[in-house]
Tab-separated table of N, CA and C in Angstrom:
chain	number	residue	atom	x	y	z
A	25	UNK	N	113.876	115.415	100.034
A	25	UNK	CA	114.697	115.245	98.832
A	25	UNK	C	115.342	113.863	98.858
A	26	UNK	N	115.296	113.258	98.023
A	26	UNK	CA	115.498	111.493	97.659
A	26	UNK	C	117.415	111.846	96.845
A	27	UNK	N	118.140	110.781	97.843
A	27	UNK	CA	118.721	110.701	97.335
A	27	UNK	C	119.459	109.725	96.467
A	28	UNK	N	120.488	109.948	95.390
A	28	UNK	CA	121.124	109.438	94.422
A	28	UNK	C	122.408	109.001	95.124
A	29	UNK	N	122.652	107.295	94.428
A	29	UNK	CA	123.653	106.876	94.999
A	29	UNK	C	124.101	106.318	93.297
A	30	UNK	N	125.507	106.748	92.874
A	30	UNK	CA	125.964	106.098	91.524
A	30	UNK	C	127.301	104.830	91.692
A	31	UNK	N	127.198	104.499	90.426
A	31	UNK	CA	128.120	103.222	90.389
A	31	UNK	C	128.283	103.471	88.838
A	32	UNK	N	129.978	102.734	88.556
A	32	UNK	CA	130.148	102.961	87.432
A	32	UNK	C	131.830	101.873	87.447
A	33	UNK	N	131.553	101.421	86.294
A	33	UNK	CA	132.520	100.608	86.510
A	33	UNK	C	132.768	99.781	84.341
A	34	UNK	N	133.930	99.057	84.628
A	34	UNK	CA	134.050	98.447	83.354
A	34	UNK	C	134.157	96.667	83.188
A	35	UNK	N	133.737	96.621	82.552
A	35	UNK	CA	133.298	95.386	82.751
A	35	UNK	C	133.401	94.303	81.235
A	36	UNK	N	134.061	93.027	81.725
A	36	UNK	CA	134.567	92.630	80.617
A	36	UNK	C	133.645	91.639	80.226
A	37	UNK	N	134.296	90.539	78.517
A	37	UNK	CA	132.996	89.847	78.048
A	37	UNK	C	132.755	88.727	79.372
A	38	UNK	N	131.707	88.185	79.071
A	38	UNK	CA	131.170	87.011	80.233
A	38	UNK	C	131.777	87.469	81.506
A	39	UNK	N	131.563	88.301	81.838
A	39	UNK	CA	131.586	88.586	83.280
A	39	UNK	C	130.288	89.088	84.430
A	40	UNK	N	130.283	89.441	85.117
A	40	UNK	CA	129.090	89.677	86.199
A	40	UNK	C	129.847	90.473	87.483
A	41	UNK	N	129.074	91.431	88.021
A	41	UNK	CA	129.195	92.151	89.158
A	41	UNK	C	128.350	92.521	90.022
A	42	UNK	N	128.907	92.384	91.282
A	42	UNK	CA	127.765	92.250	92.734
A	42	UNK	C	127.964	93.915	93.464
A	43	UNK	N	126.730	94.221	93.095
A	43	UNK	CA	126.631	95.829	93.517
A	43	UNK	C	125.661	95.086	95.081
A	44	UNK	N	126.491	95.608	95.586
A	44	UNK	CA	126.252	95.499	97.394
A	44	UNK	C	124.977	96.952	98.087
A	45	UNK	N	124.303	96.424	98.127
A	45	UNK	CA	123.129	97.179	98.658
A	45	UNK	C	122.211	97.002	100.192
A	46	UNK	N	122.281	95.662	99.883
A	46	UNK	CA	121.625	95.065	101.275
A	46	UNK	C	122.087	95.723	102.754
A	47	UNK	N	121.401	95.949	103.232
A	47	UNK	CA	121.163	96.331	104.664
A	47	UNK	C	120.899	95.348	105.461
A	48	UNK	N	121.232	95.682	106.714
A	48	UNK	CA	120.522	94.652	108.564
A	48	UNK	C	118.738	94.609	108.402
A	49	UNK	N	118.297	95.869	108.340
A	49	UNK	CA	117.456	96.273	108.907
A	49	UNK	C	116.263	95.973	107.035
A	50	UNK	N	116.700	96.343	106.272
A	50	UNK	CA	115.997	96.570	104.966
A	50	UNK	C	115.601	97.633	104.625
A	51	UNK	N	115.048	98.670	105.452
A	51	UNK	CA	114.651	99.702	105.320
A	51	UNK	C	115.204	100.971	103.902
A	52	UNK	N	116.052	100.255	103.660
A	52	UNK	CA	116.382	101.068	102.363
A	52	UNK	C	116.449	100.559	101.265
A	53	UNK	N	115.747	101.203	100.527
A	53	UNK	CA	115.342	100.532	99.000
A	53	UNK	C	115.691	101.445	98.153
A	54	UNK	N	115.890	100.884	97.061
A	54	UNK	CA	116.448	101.787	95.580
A	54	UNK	C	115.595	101.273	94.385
A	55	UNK	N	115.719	102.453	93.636
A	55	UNK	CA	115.376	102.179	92.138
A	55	UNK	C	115.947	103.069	91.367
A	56	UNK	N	115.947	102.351	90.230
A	56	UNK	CA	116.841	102.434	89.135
A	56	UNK	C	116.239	103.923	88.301
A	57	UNK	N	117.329	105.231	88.708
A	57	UNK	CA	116.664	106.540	87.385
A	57	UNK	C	117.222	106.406	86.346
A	58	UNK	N	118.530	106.216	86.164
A	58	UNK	CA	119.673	106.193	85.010
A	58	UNK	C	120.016	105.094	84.615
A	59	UNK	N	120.778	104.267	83.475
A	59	UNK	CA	121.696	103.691	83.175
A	59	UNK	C	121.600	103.839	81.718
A	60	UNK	N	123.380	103.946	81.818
A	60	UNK	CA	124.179	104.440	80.212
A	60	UNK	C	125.056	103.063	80.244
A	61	UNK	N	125.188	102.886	79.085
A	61	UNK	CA	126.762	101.949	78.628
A	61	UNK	C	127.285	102.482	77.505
A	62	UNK	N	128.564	102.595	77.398
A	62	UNK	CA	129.595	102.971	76.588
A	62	UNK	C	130.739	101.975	75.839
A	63	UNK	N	131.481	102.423	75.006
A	63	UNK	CA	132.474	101.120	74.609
A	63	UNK	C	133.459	101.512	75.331
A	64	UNK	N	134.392	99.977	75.903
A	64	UNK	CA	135.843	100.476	76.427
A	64	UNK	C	136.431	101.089	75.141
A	65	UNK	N	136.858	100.540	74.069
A	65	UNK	CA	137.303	100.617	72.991
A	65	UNK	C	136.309	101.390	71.760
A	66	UNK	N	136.351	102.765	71.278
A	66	UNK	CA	135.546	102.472	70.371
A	66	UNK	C	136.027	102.986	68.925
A	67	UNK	N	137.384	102.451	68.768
A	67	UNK	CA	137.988	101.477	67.342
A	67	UNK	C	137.319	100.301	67.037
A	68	UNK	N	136.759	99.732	67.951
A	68	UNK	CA	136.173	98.006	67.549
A	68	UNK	C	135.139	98.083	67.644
A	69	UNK	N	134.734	96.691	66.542
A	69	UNK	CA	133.804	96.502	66.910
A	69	UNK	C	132.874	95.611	67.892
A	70	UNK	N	131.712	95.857	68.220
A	70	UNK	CA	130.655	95.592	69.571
A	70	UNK	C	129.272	95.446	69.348
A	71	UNK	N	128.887	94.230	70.200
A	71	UNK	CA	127.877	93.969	70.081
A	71	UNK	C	126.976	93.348	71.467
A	72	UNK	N	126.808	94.586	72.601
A	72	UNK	CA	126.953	94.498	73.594
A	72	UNK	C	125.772	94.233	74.425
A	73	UNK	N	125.332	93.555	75.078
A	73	UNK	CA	124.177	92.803	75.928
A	73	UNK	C	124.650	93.402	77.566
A	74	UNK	N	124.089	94.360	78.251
A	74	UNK	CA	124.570	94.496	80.331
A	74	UNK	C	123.099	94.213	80.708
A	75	UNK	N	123.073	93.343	81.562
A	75	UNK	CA	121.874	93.452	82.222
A	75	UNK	C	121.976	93.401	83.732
A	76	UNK	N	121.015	93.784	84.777
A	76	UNK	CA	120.824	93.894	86.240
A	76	UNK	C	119.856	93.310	86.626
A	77	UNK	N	120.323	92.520	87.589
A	77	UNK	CA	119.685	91.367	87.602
A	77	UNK	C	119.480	91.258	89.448
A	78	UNK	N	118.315	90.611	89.843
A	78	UNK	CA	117.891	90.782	91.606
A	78	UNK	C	118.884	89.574	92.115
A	79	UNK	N	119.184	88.348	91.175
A	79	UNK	CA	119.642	87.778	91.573
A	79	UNK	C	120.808	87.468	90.941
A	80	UNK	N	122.045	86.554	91.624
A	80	UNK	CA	123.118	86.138	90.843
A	80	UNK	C	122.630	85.280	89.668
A	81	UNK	N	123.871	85.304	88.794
A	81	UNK	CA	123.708	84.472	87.504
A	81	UNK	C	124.598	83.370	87.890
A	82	UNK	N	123.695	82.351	86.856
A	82	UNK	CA	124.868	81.125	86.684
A	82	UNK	C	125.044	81.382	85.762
A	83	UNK	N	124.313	81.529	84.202
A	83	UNK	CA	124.701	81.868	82.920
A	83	UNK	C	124.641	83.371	82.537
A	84	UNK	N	125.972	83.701	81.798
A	84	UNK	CA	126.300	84.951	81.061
A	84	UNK	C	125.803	84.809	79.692
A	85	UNK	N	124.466	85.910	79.528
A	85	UNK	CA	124.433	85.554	78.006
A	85	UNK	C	124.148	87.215	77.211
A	86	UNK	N	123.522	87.157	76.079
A	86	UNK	CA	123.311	88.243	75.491
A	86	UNK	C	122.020	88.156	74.638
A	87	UNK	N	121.060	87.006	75.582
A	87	UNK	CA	119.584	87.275	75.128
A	87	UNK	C	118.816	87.733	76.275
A	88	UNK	N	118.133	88.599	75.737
A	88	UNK	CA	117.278	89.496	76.895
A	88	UNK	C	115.526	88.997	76.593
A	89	UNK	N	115.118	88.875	77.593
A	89	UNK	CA	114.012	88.084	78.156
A	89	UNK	C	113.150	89.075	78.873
A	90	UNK	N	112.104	90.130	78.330
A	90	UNK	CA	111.280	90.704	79.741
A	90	UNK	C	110.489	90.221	80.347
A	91	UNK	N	110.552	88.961	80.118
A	91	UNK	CA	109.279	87.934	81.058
A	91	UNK	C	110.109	87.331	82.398
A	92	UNK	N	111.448	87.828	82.479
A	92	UNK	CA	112.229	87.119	83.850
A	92	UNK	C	112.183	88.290	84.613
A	93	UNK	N	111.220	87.677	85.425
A	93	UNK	CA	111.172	88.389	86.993
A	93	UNK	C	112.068	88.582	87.809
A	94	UNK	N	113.276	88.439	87.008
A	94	UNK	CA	114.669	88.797	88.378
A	94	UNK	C	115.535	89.998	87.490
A	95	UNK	N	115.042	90.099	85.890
A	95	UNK	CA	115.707	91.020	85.527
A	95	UNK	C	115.406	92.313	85.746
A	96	UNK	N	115.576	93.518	85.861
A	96	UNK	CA	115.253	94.852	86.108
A	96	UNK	C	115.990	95.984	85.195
A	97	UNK	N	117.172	95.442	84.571
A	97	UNK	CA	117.125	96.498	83.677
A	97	UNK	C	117.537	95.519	82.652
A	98	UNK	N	118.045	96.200	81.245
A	98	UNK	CA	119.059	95.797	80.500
A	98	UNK	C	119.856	97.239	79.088
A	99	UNK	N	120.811	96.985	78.483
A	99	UNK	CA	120.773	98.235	77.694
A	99	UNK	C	121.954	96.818	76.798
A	100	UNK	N	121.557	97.880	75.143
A	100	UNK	CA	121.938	97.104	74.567
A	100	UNK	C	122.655	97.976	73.353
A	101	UNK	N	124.174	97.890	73.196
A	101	UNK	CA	124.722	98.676	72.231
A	101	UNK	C	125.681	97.760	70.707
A	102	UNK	N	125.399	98.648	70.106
A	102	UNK	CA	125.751	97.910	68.803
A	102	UNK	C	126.716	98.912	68.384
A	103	UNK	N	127.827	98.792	67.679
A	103	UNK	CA	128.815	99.747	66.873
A	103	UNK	C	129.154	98.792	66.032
A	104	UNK	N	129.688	99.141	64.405
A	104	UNK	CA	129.739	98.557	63.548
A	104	UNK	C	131.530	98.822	63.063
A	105	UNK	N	132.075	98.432	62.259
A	105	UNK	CA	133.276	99.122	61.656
A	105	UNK	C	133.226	100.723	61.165
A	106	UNK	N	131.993	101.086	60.530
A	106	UNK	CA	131.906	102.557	59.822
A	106	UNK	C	131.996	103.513	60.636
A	107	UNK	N	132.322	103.602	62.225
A	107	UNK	CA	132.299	104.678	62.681
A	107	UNK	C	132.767	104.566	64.199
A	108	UNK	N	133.288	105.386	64.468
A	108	UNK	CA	133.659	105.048	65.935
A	108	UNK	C	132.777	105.220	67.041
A	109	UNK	N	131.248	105.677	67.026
A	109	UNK	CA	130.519	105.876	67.343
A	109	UNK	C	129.095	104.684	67.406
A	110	UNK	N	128.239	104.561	68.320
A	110	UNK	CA	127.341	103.666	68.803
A	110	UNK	C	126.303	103.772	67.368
A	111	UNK	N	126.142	102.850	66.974
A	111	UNK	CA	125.085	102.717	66.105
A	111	UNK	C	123.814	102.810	67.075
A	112	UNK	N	123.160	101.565	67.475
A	112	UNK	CA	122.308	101.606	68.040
A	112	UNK	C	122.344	101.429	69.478
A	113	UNK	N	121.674	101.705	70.200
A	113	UNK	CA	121.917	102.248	72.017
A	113	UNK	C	120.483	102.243	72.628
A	114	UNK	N	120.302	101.464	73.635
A	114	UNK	CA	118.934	101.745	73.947
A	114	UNK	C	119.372	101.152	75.292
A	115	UNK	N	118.602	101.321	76.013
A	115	UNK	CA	118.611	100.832	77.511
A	115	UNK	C	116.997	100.680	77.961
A	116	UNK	N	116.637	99.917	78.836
A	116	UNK	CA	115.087	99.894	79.703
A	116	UNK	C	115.808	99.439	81.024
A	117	UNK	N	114.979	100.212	82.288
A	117	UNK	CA	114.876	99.556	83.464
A	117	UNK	C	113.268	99.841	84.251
A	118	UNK	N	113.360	98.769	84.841
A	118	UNK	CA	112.273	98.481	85.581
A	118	UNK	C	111.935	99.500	86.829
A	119	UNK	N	110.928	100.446	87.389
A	119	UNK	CA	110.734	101.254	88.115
A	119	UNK	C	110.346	100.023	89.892
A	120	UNK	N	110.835	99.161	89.804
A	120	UNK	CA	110.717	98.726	90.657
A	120	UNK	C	110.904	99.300	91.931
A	121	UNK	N	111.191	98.921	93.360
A	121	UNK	CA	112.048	99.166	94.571
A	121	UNK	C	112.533	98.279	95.264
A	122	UNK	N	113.409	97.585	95.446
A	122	UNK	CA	114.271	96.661	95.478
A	122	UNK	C	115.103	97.364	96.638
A	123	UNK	N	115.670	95.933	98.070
A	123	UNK	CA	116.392	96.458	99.498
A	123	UNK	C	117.452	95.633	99.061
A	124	UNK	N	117.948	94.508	97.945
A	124	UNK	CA	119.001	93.620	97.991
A	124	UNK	C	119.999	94.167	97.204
A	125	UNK	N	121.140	93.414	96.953
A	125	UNK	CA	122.131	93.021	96.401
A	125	UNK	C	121.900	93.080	94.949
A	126	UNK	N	122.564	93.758	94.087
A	126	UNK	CA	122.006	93.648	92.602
A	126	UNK	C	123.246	93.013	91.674
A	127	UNK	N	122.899	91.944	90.638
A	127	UNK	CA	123.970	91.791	89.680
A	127	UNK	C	124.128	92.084	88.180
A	128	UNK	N	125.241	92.759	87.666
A	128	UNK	CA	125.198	93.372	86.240
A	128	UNK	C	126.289	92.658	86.107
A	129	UNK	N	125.441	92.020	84.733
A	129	UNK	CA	126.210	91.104	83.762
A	129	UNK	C	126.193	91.762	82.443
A	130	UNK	N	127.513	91.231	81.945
A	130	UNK	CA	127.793	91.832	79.981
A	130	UNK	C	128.303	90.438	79.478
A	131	UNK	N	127.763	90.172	77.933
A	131	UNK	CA	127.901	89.808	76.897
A	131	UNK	C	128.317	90.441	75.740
A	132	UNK	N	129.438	90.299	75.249
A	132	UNK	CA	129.453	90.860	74.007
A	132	UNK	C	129.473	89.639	73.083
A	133	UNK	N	128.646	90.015	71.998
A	133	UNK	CA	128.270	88.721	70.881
A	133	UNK	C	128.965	89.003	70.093
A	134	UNK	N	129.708	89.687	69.552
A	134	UNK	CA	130.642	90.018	68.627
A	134	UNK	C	132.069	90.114	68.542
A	135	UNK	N	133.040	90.367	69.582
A	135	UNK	CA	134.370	90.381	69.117
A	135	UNK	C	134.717	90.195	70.944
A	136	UNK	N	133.969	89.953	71.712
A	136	UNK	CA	134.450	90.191	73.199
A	136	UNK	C	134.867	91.107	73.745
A	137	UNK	N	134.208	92.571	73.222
A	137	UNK	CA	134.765	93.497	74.404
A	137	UNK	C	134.107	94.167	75.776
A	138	UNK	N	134.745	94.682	75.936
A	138	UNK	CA	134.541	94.996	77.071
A	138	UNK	C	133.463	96.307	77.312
A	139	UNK	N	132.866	97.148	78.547
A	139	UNK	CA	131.584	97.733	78.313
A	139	UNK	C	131.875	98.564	79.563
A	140	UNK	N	131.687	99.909	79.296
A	140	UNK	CA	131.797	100.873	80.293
A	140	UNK	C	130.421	100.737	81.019
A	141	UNK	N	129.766	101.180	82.205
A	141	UNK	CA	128.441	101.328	82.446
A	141	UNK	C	128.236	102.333	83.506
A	142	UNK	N	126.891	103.458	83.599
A	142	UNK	CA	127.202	103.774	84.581
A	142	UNK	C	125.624	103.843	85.471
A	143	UNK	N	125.483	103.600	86.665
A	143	UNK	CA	124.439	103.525	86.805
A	143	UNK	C	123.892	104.432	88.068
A	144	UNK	N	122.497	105.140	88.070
A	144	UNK	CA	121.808	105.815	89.437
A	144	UNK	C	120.634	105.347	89.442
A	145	UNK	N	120.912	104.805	90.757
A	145	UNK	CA	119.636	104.230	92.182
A	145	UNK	C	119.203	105.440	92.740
A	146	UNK	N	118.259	105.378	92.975
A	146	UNK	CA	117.631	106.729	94.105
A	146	UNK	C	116.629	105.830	95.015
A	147	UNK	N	117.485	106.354	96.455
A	147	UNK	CA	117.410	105.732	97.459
A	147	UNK	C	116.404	105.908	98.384
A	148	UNK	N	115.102	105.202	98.409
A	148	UNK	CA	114.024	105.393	99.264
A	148	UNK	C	114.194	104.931	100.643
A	149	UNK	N	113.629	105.421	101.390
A	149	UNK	CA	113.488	105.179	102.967
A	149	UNK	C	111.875	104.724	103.017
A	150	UNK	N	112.337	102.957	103.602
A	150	UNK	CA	111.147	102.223	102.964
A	150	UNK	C	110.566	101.888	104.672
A	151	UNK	N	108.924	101.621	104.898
A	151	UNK	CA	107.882	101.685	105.770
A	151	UNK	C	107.903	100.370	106.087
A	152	UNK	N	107.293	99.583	106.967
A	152	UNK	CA	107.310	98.632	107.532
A	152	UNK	C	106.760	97.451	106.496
A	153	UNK	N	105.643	97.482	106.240
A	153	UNK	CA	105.015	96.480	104.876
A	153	UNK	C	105.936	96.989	103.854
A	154	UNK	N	106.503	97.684	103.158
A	154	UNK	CA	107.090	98.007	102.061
A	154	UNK	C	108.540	97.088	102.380
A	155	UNK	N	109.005	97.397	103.638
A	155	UNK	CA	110.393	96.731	103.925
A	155	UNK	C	109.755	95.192	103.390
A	156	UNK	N	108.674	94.965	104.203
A	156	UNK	CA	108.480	93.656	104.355
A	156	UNK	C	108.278	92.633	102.996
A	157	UNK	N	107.582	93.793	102.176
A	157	UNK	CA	107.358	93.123	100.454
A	157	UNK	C	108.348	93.279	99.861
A	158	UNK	N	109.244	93.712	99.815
A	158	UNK	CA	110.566	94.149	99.083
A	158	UNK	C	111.214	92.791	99.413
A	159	UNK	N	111.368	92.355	100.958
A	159	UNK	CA	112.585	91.284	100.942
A	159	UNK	C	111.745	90.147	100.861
A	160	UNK	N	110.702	89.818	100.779
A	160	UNK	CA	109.540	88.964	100.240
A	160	UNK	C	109.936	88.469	98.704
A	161	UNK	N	110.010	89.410	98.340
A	161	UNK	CA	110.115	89.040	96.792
A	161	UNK	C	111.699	88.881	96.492
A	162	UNK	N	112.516	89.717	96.797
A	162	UNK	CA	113.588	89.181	96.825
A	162	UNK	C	113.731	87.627	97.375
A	163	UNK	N	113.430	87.156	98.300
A	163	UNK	CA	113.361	85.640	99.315
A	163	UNK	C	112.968	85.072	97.611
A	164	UNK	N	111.976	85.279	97.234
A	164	UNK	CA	111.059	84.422	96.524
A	164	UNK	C	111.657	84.260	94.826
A	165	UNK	N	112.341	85.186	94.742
A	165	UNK	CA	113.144	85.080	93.249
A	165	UNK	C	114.779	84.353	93.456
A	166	UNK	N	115.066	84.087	94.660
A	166	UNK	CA	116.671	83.641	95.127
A	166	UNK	C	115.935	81.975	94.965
A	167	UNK	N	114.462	81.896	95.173
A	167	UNK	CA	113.742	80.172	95.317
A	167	UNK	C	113.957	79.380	96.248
């Protein structure tokens, strides 16, 4: 039985967060089953960009790119004035398996708020070549 490790946190505009994963050894890898985002506020309005990312950011933005090989997820929520409720809501993540350090960044393009999120990894117990390609590619996306 594989287990689930969660994180959940709030997170403001142009900001970024370092979900700590890395191990000595590598042997443990995760991938992504879940992720939700919510409004801190939802009187206002939002126009919200979170993405998870293998590596740190220098830029905070709120255009999403699936051709960047360091991104792995993203979810993207919209609420308008007519309702206190999410207009549109969608999320994708990548079924990857990943042993590093992960970073989730938010943009809001619209009024700057802030973005609930919550997220589940399920935690593999990774084999010798698997350890070995995992921090391979991690090495190789840090450049």
């Amino acid at each position: 039985m594989s287990k689930i490790k969660t994180f959940r946190g709030l997170l403001t505009d142009d900001s970024q967060e370092r979900v700590h994963l890395q191990t000595i050894d590598g042997t443990t890898g995760y991938k992504i089953v879940k992720l939700d985002v919510m409004p801190a506020d939802t009187a206002k309005l939002q126009q919200s960009v979170l993405k998870i990312y293998k590596v740190e950011q220098t830029t905070i933005n709120d255009d999403i790119n699936f051709s960047d090989q360091t991104m792995i997820a993203a979810a993207y929520l919209t609420k308008n004035d007519d309702t206190k409720y999410p207009i549109v809501l969608e999320s994708f993540f990548d079924t990857e398996i990943f042993n590093q350090d992960i970073y989730i960044t938010h943009k809001d393009a619209s009024t700057g708020e802030s973005i609930n999120y919550y997220l589940e990894l399920e935690q593999v117990k990774l084999e010798g070549t698997e350890t070995a390609i995992a921090t391979l590619k991690n090495i190789k996306n840090r450049g």
